[in-house]
């Protein structure tokens, strides 16, 4: 574990040394987020932490945002989707359209997550993610630095690339970090309330997202798509925003 911690600290240190104020951490407030926030704090790095409020987040996520702000004496920048885009989508597709078709679900992720993140990343050269190689087959070769970002065109740093889920949870418990209460209810990946469920023992951790689609190609929201050959909303996710 100590070796993994040191490696992650090295990645964060190097990223900040290279990009300074042009480095940002879009935080999902899942398990990996608790670890990253603690490591950033230990290094006393001045890194903007932002999060996407899709309008459909679970109350537990709002609670942990507040708990983190208190614990680290910081303010999280909360990014909201364009209200006109949400209104148009809901007017055309309905309030819960993401359940009705893959296209509608992708549109919802695009409007509520991808577009706001693209806007939030303007002015930054690089961002930190909580992605881990263990999370999916498509991430098996994930490295700590990812320069190939076809969607956002920015360098991604993945300080937890080599961590296991068990290590994430052990770290949170060992240091009693503020964390999303859903983690204690077997949620591995935390996103919108309506599109996230806990996973059972032995189940793929990603099975907790968009489970009704039951189609591997749809297991990502588009925030961490690896290839432009895949449209937004398909492909490989992460720490989950
Ligand atoms: S996770 Fe669900 S509710 Fe959230 S943006 Fe995507 S489709 Fe919409």
XYZ file of N, CA and C and ligand atoms in Angstrom:
731
model
N 0.836 -1.219 0.000
C 0.000 0.000 0.000
C 0.864 1.260 0.000
N 1.916 1.269 0.876
C 2.744 2.477 0.970
C 3.377 2.818 -0.373
N 3.748 1.761 -1.093
C 4.360 1.980 -2.406
C 3.374 2.667 -3.347
N 2.121 2.232 -3.306
C 1.098 2.848 -4.155
C 0.865 4.304 -3.760
N 0.854 4.547 -2.465
C 0.655 5.927 -2.000
C 1.777 6.819 -2.513
N 3.005 6.334 -2.384
C 4.155 7.134 -2.822
C 4.099 7.412 -4.321
N 3.710 6.391 -5.073
C 3.625 6.573 -6.520
C 2.575 7.630 -6.865
N 1.446 7.549 -6.187
C 0.368 8.521 -6.441
C 0.809 9.936 -6.072
N 1.511 10.053 -4.957
C 2.009 11.373 -4.553
C 2.990 11.915 -5.590
N 3.820 11.024 -6.113
C 4.781 11.452 -7.152
C 4.062 11.973 -8.391
N 2.996 11.267 -8.789
C 2.238 11.678 -9.976
C 1.625 13.055 -9.746
N 1.023 13.249 -8.592
C 0.390 14.536 -8.286
C 1.429 15.658 -8.223
N 2.532 15.362 -7.576
C 3.605 16.361 -7.446
C 4.110 16.784 -8.826
N 4.364 15.798 -9.671
C 4.903 16.088 -11.002
C 3.886 16.854 -11.849
N 2.631 16.461 -11.746
C 1.583 17.131 -12.520
C 1.481 18.596 -12.110
N 1.494 18.830 -10.833
C 1.377 20.208 -10.347
C 2.608 21.025 -10.700
N 3.789 20.391 -10.625
C 5.029 21.107 -10.973
C 4.997 21.525 -12.439
N 4.401 20.686 -13.267
C 4.380 20.990 -14.701
C 3.297 21.993 -15.068
N 2.121 21.860 -14.459
C 0.976 22.658 -14.928
C 0.543 23.764 -13.966
N 0.948 23.678 -12.716
C 0.570 24.714 -11.754
C -0.934 24.950 -11.727
N -1.331 26.217 -11.897
C -2.748 26.585 -11.834
C -3.551 26.087 -13.037
N -2.864 25.508 -13.995
C -3.543 24.971 -15.192
C -3.923 23.506 -15.000
N -3.799 23.018 -13.778
C -4.187 21.647 -13.448
C -5.456 21.699 -12.599
N -6.410 20.835 -12.916
C -7.692 20.860 -12.194
C -8.107 19.442 -11.841
N -8.890 19.312 -10.792
C -9.404 18.000 -10.416
C -10.936 18.010 -10.460
N -11.529 17.452 -11.516
C -12.985 17.258 -11.540
C -13.318 16.025 -10.700
N -14.021 16.236 -9.630
C -14.182 15.215 -8.584
C -15.608 14.652 -8.595
N -15.698 13.324 -8.550
C -17.019 12.688 -8.590
C -17.581 12.404 -7.202
N -16.708 12.453 -6.184
C -17.085 12.134 -4.803
C -17.487 10.675 -4.649
N -16.816 9.825 -5.431
C -16.870 8.388 -5.200
C -15.685 7.996 -4.319
N -15.376 6.707 -4.263
C -14.312 6.226 -3.389
C -12.949 6.794 -3.750
N -12.627 6.798 -5.028
C -11.315 7.288 -5.455
C -11.145 8.759 -5.106
N -12.240 9.494 -5.121
C -12.175 10.926 -4.816
C -11.690 11.164 -3.390
N -12.154 10.327 -2.474
C -11.739 10.503 -1.069
C -10.230 10.347 -0.946
N -9.674 9.391 -1.670
C -8.226 9.169 -1.623
C -7.490 10.352 -2.249
N -7.932 10.754 -3.421
C -7.234 11.837 -4.123
C -7.290 13.155 -3.348
N -8.432 13.449 -2.784
C -8.540 14.696 -2.013
C -7.560 14.681 -0.840
N -7.436 13.529 -0.189
C -6.503 13.422 0.940
C -5.049 13.589 0.468
N -4.702 12.956 -0.650
C -3.322 13.040 -1.136
C -2.982 14.470 -1.577
N -3.922 15.113 -2.254
C -3.706 16.509 -2.676
C -3.497 17.394 -1.443
N -4.309 17.123 -0.419
C -4.197 17.907 0.821
C -2.844 17.660 1.505
N -2.400 16.409 1.522
C -1.119 16.095 2.171
C 0.034 16.847 1.519
N -0.064 17.001 0.197
C 1.001 17.706 -0.517
C 0.818 19.218 -0.485
N -0.320 19.653 0.091
C -0.637 21.091 0.154
C -0.614 21.725 -1.241
N -1.145 21.010 -2.213
C -1.162 21.522 -3.580
C -2.374 22.418 -3.786
N -2.139 23.535 -4.413
C -3.224 24.476 -4.686
C -3.876 24.088 -6.022
N -4.783 23.124 -5.961
C -5.433 22.620 -7.169
C -6.934 22.856 -7.042
N -7.526 23.458 -8.068
C -8.974 23.675 -8.053
C -9.697 22.333 -8.104
N -10.646 22.154 -7.199
C -11.470 20.946 -7.189
C -12.861 21.359 -7.655
N -13.319 20.741 -8.726
C -14.675 21.044 -9.184
C -15.495 19.774 -9.267
N -16.788 19.935 -9.314
C -17.661 18.782 -9.474
C -18.839 19.176 -10.348
N -19.419 18.189 -11.025
C -20.563 18.448 -11.888
C -21.839 18.112 -11.133
N -22.685 19.095 -10.969
C -24.007 18.826 -10.400
C -24.966 18.661 -11.572
N -25.265 17.425 -11.869
C -26.123 17.120 -13.023
C -27.575 17.477 -12.774
N -27.919 17.727 -11.525
C -29.324 17.925 -11.158
C -29.991 16.625 -10.745
N -29.251 15.506 -10.871
C -29.815 14.199 -10.526
C -28.929 13.468 -9.527
N -28.112 14.187 -8.772
C -27.191 13.521 -7.847
C -27.920 13.008 -6.607
N -27.394 11.950 -5.986
C -27.974 11.494 -4.725
C -27.662 12.481 -3.600
N -28.544 12.531 -2.611
C -28.329 13.445 -1.488
C -27.005 13.150 -0.782
N -26.598 11.870 -0.770
C -25.340 11.499 -0.103
C -24.153 12.235 -0.719
N -24.224 12.524 -1.995
C -23.116 13.232 -2.645
C -23.074 14.691 -2.203
N -24.264 15.307 -2.076
C -24.271 16.689 -1.567
C -23.743 16.725 -0.126
N -24.074 15.704 0.628
C -23.612 15.657 2.025
C -22.092 15.559 2.089
N -21.515 14.721 1.218
C -20.062 14.545 1.305
C -19.331 15.770 0.747
N -19.921 16.457 -0.211
C -19.295 17.706 -0.683
C -19.137 18.662 0.503
N -20.208 18.787 1.270
C -20.167 19.688 2.432
C -19.160 19.191 3.476
N -19.142 17.874 3.690
C -18.218 17.299 4.674
C -16.766 17.528 4.258
N -16.481 17.378 2.983
C -15.122 17.602 2.466
C -14.729 19.067 2.633
N -15.642 19.956 2.317
C -15.328 21.388 2.450
C -14.978 21.734 3.904
N -15.716 21.122 4.825
C -15.436 21.370 6.250
C -14.097 20.758 6.650
N -13.888 19.507 6.245
C -12.708 18.743 6.663
C -11.412 19.392 6.173
N -11.418 19.848 4.925
C -10.193 20.405 4.341
C -10.202 21.930 4.277
N -11.219 22.517 4.838
C -11.330 23.978 4.837
C -11.162 24.532 3.418
N -11.970 24.067 2.530
C -11.864 24.450 1.121
C -13.261 24.631 0.535
N -13.327 25.147 -0.668
C -14.600 25.267 -1.377
C -14.511 24.487 -2.668
N -15.499 23.660 -2.921
C -15.581 22.915 -4.174
C -16.343 23.765 -5.182
N -15.781 23.870 -6.390
C -16.474 24.626 -7.448
C -17.525 23.714 -8.064
N -18.770 24.091 -7.998
C -19.854 23.244 -8.509
C -20.286 23.766 -9.881
N -20.215 22.879 -10.865
C -20.546 23.235 -12.245
C -21.928 22.678 -12.585
N -22.773 23.520 -13.134
C -24.126 23.099 -13.499
C -24.281 23.039 -15.014
N -25.180 22.189 -15.507
C -25.423 22.169 -16.954
C -26.158 23.438 -17.396
N -26.086 23.694 -18.688
C -26.805 24.834 -19.246
C -28.311 24.608 -19.057
N -28.970 25.524 -18.388
C -30.374 25.303 -18.036
C -31.268 25.234 -19.273
N -30.919 25.994 -20.312
C -31.731 25.974 -21.528
C -31.599 24.637 -22.246
N -30.387 24.079 -22.233
C -30.180 22.771 -22.861
C -30.953 21.689 -22.118
N -30.970 21.768 -20.798
C -31.722 20.779 -20.005
C -33.218 20.942 -20.271
N -33.676 22.170 -20.298
C -35.108 22.407 -20.522
C -35.551 21.893 -21.893
N -34.730 22.133 -22.904
C -35.082 21.656 -24.248
C -35.132 20.137 -24.279
N -34.122 19.515 -23.670
C -34.063 18.058 -23.662
C -35.290 17.461 -22.955
N -35.611 18.003 -21.813
C -36.743 17.470 -21.049
C -38.055 17.712 -21.798
N -38.157 18.880 -22.437
C -39.375 19.180 -23.207
C -39.554 18.194 -24.360
N -38.449 17.829 -24.987
C -38.524 16.943 -26.159
C -38.576 15.468 -25.775
N -37.774 15.079 -24.780
C -37.603 13.644 -24.491
C -38.348 13.176 -23.237
N -38.718 14.093 -22.363
C -39.355 13.693 -21.113
C -38.383 13.727 -19.952
N -38.922 13.701 -18.753
C -38.113 13.921 -17.545
C -37.184 12.744 -17.247
N -37.622 11.513 -17.597
C -36.787 10.323 -17.353
C -36.446 9.612 -18.655
N -36.165 10.382 -19.673
C -35.961 9.790 -21.001
C -34.770 8.845 -21.057
N -33.821 9.017 -20.150
C -32.617 8.165 -20.174
C -32.950 6.685 -20.023
N -34.146 6.398 -19.522
C -34.539 4.992 -19.381
C -35.168 4.443 -20.655
N -35.503 5.308 -21.567
C -36.313 4.887 -22.713
C -35.505 4.453 -23.921
N -34.320 4.991 -24.087
C -33.496 4.579 -25.224
C -32.044 4.930 -24.951
N -31.164 4.218 -25.624
C -29.733 4.491 -25.487
C -29.417 5.900 -25.969
N -30.059 6.304 -27.055
C -29.801 7.631 -27.610
C -30.200 8.718 -26.608
N -31.343 8.508 -25.961
C -31.805 9.501 -24.997
C -30.881 9.545 -23.786
N -30.379 8.380 -23.397
C -29.451 8.342 -22.259
C -28.154 9.072 -22.610
N -27.662 8.837 -23.806
C -26.423 9.507 -24.218
C -26.626 11.018 -24.307
N -27.799 11.407 -24.786
C -28.069 12.839 -24.874
C -28.079 13.451 -23.475
N -28.678 12.734 -22.535
C -28.742 13.230 -21.156
C -27.333 13.389 -20.586
N -26.478 12.374 -20.795
C -25.097 12.466 -20.307
C -24.355 13.607 -21.000
N -24.631 13.784 -22.266
C -23.967 14.853 -23.003
C -24.364 16.223 -22.437
N -25.670 16.403 -22.230
C -26.165 17.708 -21.762
C -25.782 17.969 -20.309
N -25.902 16.937 -19.467
C -25.708 17.146 -18.030
C -24.258 16.984 -17.573
N -23.450 16.254 -18.360
C -22.085 15.994 -17.898
C -21.008 16.449 -18.878
N -21.067 15.917 -20.091
C -19.948 16.120 -21.005
C -19.793 17.590 -21.376
N -20.890 18.214 -21.795
C -20.802 19.628 -22.196
C -20.369 20.518 -21.022
N -20.951 20.331 -19.814
C -20.481 21.158 -18.688
C -19.007 20.937 -18.363
N -18.544 19.680 -18.486
C -17.130 19.438 -18.193
C -16.243 20.093 -19.240
N -16.667 20.013 -20.500
C -15.883 20.680 -21.546
C -15.762 22.167 -21.250
N -16.864 22.737 -20.822
C -16.840 24.172 -20.488
C -15.937 24.433 -19.278
N -16.057 23.572 -18.265
C -15.282 23.770 -17.031
C -13.785 23.621 -17.255
N -13.413 22.810 -18.237
C -11.984 22.551 -18.468
C -11.304 23.649 -19.275
N -12.086 24.569 -19.797
C -11.481 25.651 -20.580
C -10.488 26.426 -19.710
N -9.330 26.644 -20.257
C -8.304 27.367 -19.512
C -7.351 26.457 -18.766
N -7.681 25.171 -18.726
C -6.787 24.219 -18.049
C -6.036 23.394 -19.087
N -4.813 23.020 -18.731
C -3.998 22.178 -19.619
C -4.175 20.704 -19.313
N -4.497 20.395 -18.069
C -4.493 18.997 -17.645
C -5.471 18.790 -16.502
N -5.909 17.532 -16.334
C -6.822 17.231 -15.230
C -6.464 15.918 -14.582
N -6.919 15.799 -13.360
C -6.667 14.604 -12.558
C -7.923 13.742 -12.592
N -7.743 12.443 -12.752
C -8.895 11.543 -12.697
C -8.644 10.456 -11.656
N -9.700 9.790 -11.270
C -9.599 8.670 -10.330
C -9.654 7.329 -11.036
N -9.411 7.318 -12.331
C -9.512 6.066 -13.075
C -8.469 5.057 -12.592
N -8.890 3.794 -12.596
C -7.997 2.706 -12.179
C -8.025 1.604 -13.238
N -6.894 0.952 -13.436
C -6.789 -0.108 -14.454
C -7.756 -1.244 -14.156
N -8.022 -1.468 -12.892
C -8.863 -2.588 -12.478
C -10.335 -2.404 -12.853
N -10.718 -1.182 -13.186
C -12.137 -0.884 -13.326
C -12.816 -1.568 -14.507
N -12.069 -1.797 -15.570
C -12.686 -2.430 -16.739
C -11.597 -2.949 -17.665
N -11.988 -3.815 -18.579
C -11.022 -4.347 -19.541
C -10.398 -3.218 -20.348
N -11.213 -2.233 -20.672
C -10.705 -1.142 -21.512
C -9.693 -0.284 -20.776
N -9.608 -0.453 -19.464
C -8.633 0.315 -18.692
C -7.459 -0.526 -18.208
N -7.410 -1.761 -18.624
C -6.397 -2.681 -18.101
C -4.987 -2.158 -18.311
N -4.784 -1.404 -19.380
C -3.436 -0.901 -19.670
C -3.284 0.572 -19.280
N -4.198 1.044 -18.491
C -4.177 2.456 -18.093
C -2.840 2.830 -17.447
N -2.299 3.962 -17.841
C -1.056 4.442 -17.243
C -1.332 5.679 -16.399
N -0.341 6.083 -15.643
C -0.577 7.210 -14.730
C -0.668 8.548 -15.466
N -0.145 8.596 -16.676
C -0.287 9.796 -17.495
C -0.870 9.390 -18.837
N -1.896 10.096 -19.273
C -2.590 9.774 -20.517
C -2.634 11.046 -21.363
N -1.802 11.040 -22.405
C -1.721 12.252 -23.227
C -2.681 12.212 -24.406
N -3.340 11.088 -24.580
C -4.206 10.907 -25.748
C -5.671 11.077 -25.345
N -6.128 12.295 -25.359
C -7.497 12.589 -24.947
C -8.234 13.232 -26.118
N -8.884 12.410 -26.944
C -9.475 12.928 -28.173
C -10.680 13.841 -27.944
N -11.318 13.721 -26.813
C -12.529 14.510 -26.580
C -12.187 15.878 -25.994
N -11.337 15.887 -24.995
C -11.079 17.129 -24.286
C -9.741 17.769 -24.659
N -8.862 16.980 -25.310
C -7.585 17.514 -25.781
C -6.662 17.968 -24.668
N -6.781 17.340 -23.524
C -5.929 17.727 -22.393
C -5.278 16.488 -21.785
N -4.167 16.712 -21.120
C -3.468 15.590 -20.482
C -4.277 15.141 -19.260
N -4.401 13.818 -19.130
C -5.070 13.268 -17.949
C -4.023 12.602 -17.065
N -4.073 12.898 -15.783
C -3.214 12.218 -14.813
C -4.086 11.265 -13.999
N -3.621 10.033 -13.911
C -4.386 8.986 -13.221
C -3.564 8.453 -12.049
N -3.469 9.196 -10.964
C -2.574 8.806 -9.863
C -2.931 7.466 -9.234
N -4.184 7.027 -9.398
C -4.605 5.766 -8.762
C -4.671 4.620 -9.773
N -4.008 4.778 -10.887
C -4.111 3.783 -11.963
C -3.853 2.364 -11.462
N -2.941 2.219 -10.515
C -2.545 0.871 -10.080
C -3.178 0.441 -8.758
N -4.105 1.212 -8.271
C -4.768 0.856 -7.006
C -5.904 -0.128 -7.267
N -6.116 -1.007 -6.298
C -7.293 -1.879 -6.338
C -8.418 -1.204 -5.561
N -9.627 -1.704 -5.781
C -10.764 -1.171 -5.021
C -10.562 -1.410 -3.520
N -10.016 -2.569 -3.181
C -9.776 -2.887 -1.775
C -8.824 -1.873 -1.142
N -7.802 -1.499 -1.884
C -6.857 -0.507 -1.358
C -7.524 0.855 -1.163
N -8.386 1.204 -2.093
C -9.119 2.470 -1.965
C -9.920 2.474 -0.659
N -10.657 1.406 -0.441
C -11.507 1.343 0.755
C -10.664 1.235 2.031
N -9.579 0.485 1.972
C -8.694 0.374 3.149
C -8.120 1.737 3.527
N -7.731 2.498 2.506
C -7.140 3.820 2.755
C -8.180 4.738 3.407
N -9.386 4.699 2.883
C -10.455 5.542 3.441
C -10.702 5.189 4.912
N -10.744 3.896 5.195
C -11.034 3.463 6.573
C -9.859 3.758 7.498
N -8.651 3.483 7.004
C -7.472 3.675 7.855
C -7.355 5.124 8.325
N -7.637 6.058 7.423
C -7.461 7.466 7.786
C -8.802 8.149 8.078
N -9.851 7.332 8.136
C -11.184 7.845 8.497
C -11.529 9.099 7.699
N -11.411 8.963 6.391
C -11.629 10.113 5.512
C -13.113 10.368 5.292
N -13.484 11.627 5.085
C -14.868 11.896 4.699
C -15.147 11.194 3.382
N -16.222 10.461 3.320
C -16.517 9.705 2.093
C -18.008 9.595 1.884
N -18.360 9.290 0.659
C -19.765 9.173 0.283
C -20.407 7.987 1.014
N -21.501 8.236 1.694
C -22.156 7.172 2.484
C -22.595 6.004 1.614
N -22.749 6.239 0.319
C -23.154 5.138 -0.565
C -22.069 4.072 -0.673
N -20.823 4.448 -0.392
C -19.742 3.451 -0.431
C -19.969 2.375 0.618
N -20.567 2.756 1.731
C -20.841 1.780 2.804
C -22.036 0.902 2.468
N -22.696 1.218 1.344
C -23.848 0.413 0.907
C -23.541 -0.281 -0.415
N -22.242 -0.550 -0.625
C -21.774 -1.370 -1.761
C -21.938 -0.701 -3.122
N -21.948 0.601 -3.140
C -21.856 1.300 -4.417
C -20.373 1.430 -4.751
N -19.957 1.001 -5.909
C -18.560 1.153 -6.315
C -18.371 2.379 -7.190
N -19.359 2.685 -7.973
C -19.276 3.795 -8.901
C -20.471 4.690 -8.617
N -20.210 5.944 -8.314
C -21.295 6.818 -7.868
C -21.501 7.946 -8.862
N -22.681 8.003 -9.406
C -23.001 9.070 -10.343
C -24.372 9.621 -10.013
N -25.199 9.771 -11.041
C -26.551 10.256 -10.810
C -27.362 9.197 -10.040
N -28.245 9.676 -9.192
C -29.016 8.777 -8.327
C -29.821 7.772 -9.142
N -30.416 8.254 -10.218
C -31.318 7.406 -10.994
C -30.581 6.406 -11.874
N -29.299 6.567 -12.048
C -28.531 5.716 -12.969
C -27.451 4.919 -12.254
N -27.530 4.840 -10.942
C -26.507 4.162 -10.154
C -27.170 3.227 -9.157
N -26.602 2.029 -9.028
C -27.102 1.091 -8.019
C -25.916 0.362 -7.401
N -26.111 -0.268 -6.234
C -25.015 -1.028 -5.640
C -24.732 -2.285 -6.457
N -23.545 -2.875 -6.276
C -23.232 -4.137 -6.944
C -23.131 -5.235 -5.896
N -23.383 -6.452 -6.364
C -23.303 -7.598 -5.453
C -21.908 -8.199 -5.511
N -21.592 -9.074 -4.577
C -20.270 -9.709 -4.515
C -20.002 -10.453 -5.820
N -18.846 -10.196 -6.416
C -18.467 -10.889 -7.643
C -18.965 -10.225 -8.905
N -19.828 -9.242 -8.769
C -20.376 -8.560 -9.938
C -19.377 -7.503 -10.432
N -19.359 -7.296 -11.741
C -18.502 -6.265 -12.310
C -18.862 -4.923 -11.662
N -17.862 -4.207 -11.147
C -18.152 -2.924 -10.491
C -18.930 -1.965 -11.374
N -18.686 -2.036 -12.707
C -19.361 -1.121 -13.606
C -20.824 -1.504 -13.849
N -21.208 -2.679 -13.337
C -22.592 -3.103 -13.522
C -23.558 -2.213 -12.746
N -23.010 -1.360 -11.886
C -23.868 -0.477 -11.106
C -24.308 0.765 -11.855
N -23.878 0.904 -13.111
C -24.278 2.082 -13.893
C -25.077 1.644 -15.114
N -26.169 2.283 -15.386
C -27.001 2.052 -16.576
C -27.254 0.557 -16.801
N -27.556 -0.133 -15.726
C -27.665 -1.593 -15.753
C -28.775 -2.078 -16.675
N -29.783 -1.249 -16.905
C -30.895 -1.691 -17.747
C -30.479 -1.820 -19.210
N -29.382 -1.176 -19.574
C -28.952 -1.279 -20.965
C -28.263 -2.613 -21.226
N -27.591 -3.129 -20.185
C -26.932 -4.437 -20.267
C -26.168 -4.613 -21.556
N -25.436 -3.606 -21.907
C -24.704 -3.639 -23.162
C -23.367 -2.983 -22.879
N -22.302 -3.729 -23.033
C -20.988 -3.236 -22.653
C -20.597 -1.948 -23.367
N -21.071 -1.782 -24.586
C -20.655 -0.583 -25.305
C -21.237 0.679 -24.679
N -22.224 0.497 -23.844
C -22.868 1.683 -23.273
C -22.465 1.910 -21.830
N -21.356 1.335 -21.412
C -21.010 1.394 -20.003
C -20.245 2.652 -19.616
N -20.166 3.624 -20.479
C -19.486 4.864 -20.159
C -20.411 6.051 -20.406
N -20.156 7.141 -19.686
C -20.991 8.320 -19.875
C -20.390 9.251 -20.910
N -19.165 8.967 -21.366
C -18.536 9.840 -22.344
C -17.510 10.754 -21.734
N -17.390 10.770 -20.426
C -16.424 11.656 -19.801
C -15.009 11.192 -20.048
N -14.829 9.893 -20.235
C -13.485 9.369 -20.438
C -13.438 8.468 -21.656
N -13.984 8.929 -22.755
C -13.949 8.142 -23.983
C -12.517 8.094 -24.504
N -12.078 6.920 -25.004
C -10.684 6.781 -25.414
C -10.469 6.970 -26.895
N -11.514 6.887 -27.678
C -11.288 6.983 -29.115
C -12.396 7.781 -29.763
N -12.014 8.589 -30.750
C -13.031 9.367 -31.443
C -13.904 8.491 -32.323
N -13.476 7.234 -32.545
C -14.300 6.335 -33.337
C -15.558 5.953 -32.570
N -15.539 6.217 -31.276
C -16.735 5.960 -30.485
C -17.444 7.272 -30.206
N -18.733 7.323 -30.415
C -19.440 8.552 -30.092
C -19.490 8.798 -28.591
N -19.681 10.020 -28.195
C -19.804 10.316 -26.782
C -20.924 9.483 -26.178
N -20.653 8.982 -25.011
C -21.665 8.171 -24.360
C -21.378 6.704 -24.498
N -20.372 6.372 -25.296
C -19.977 4.977 -25.403
C -18.530 4.860 -24.988
N -18.114 3.646 -24.838
C -16.696 3.452 -24.643
C -16.338 3.033 -23.265
N -15.155 3.384 -23.026
C -14.600 2.783 -21.866
C -15.271 3.319 -20.595
N -15.456 4.890 -18.197
C -15.801 5.848 -17.195
C -14.667 6.044 -16.173
N -14.871 6.052 -14.990
C -13.837 6.420 -14.088
C -14.314 6.650 -12.754
N -13.694 7.653 -12.343
C -14.095 7.722 -11.009
C -15.471 8.269 -11.041
N -15.960 8.390 -12.145
C -17.358 8.475 -12.267
C -18.081 9.724 -12.538
N -17.513 10.893 -12.495
C -18.340 12.036 -12.742
C -19.150 11.837 -13.998
S -26.012 9.341 -15.533
Fe -28.231 9.248 -16.051
S -29.245 11.105 -15.211
Fe -26.986 11.359 -15.144
S -26.529 12.509 -16.963
Fe -26.256 10.334 -17.536
S -28.260 9.585 -18.226
Fe -28.575 11.599 -17.265
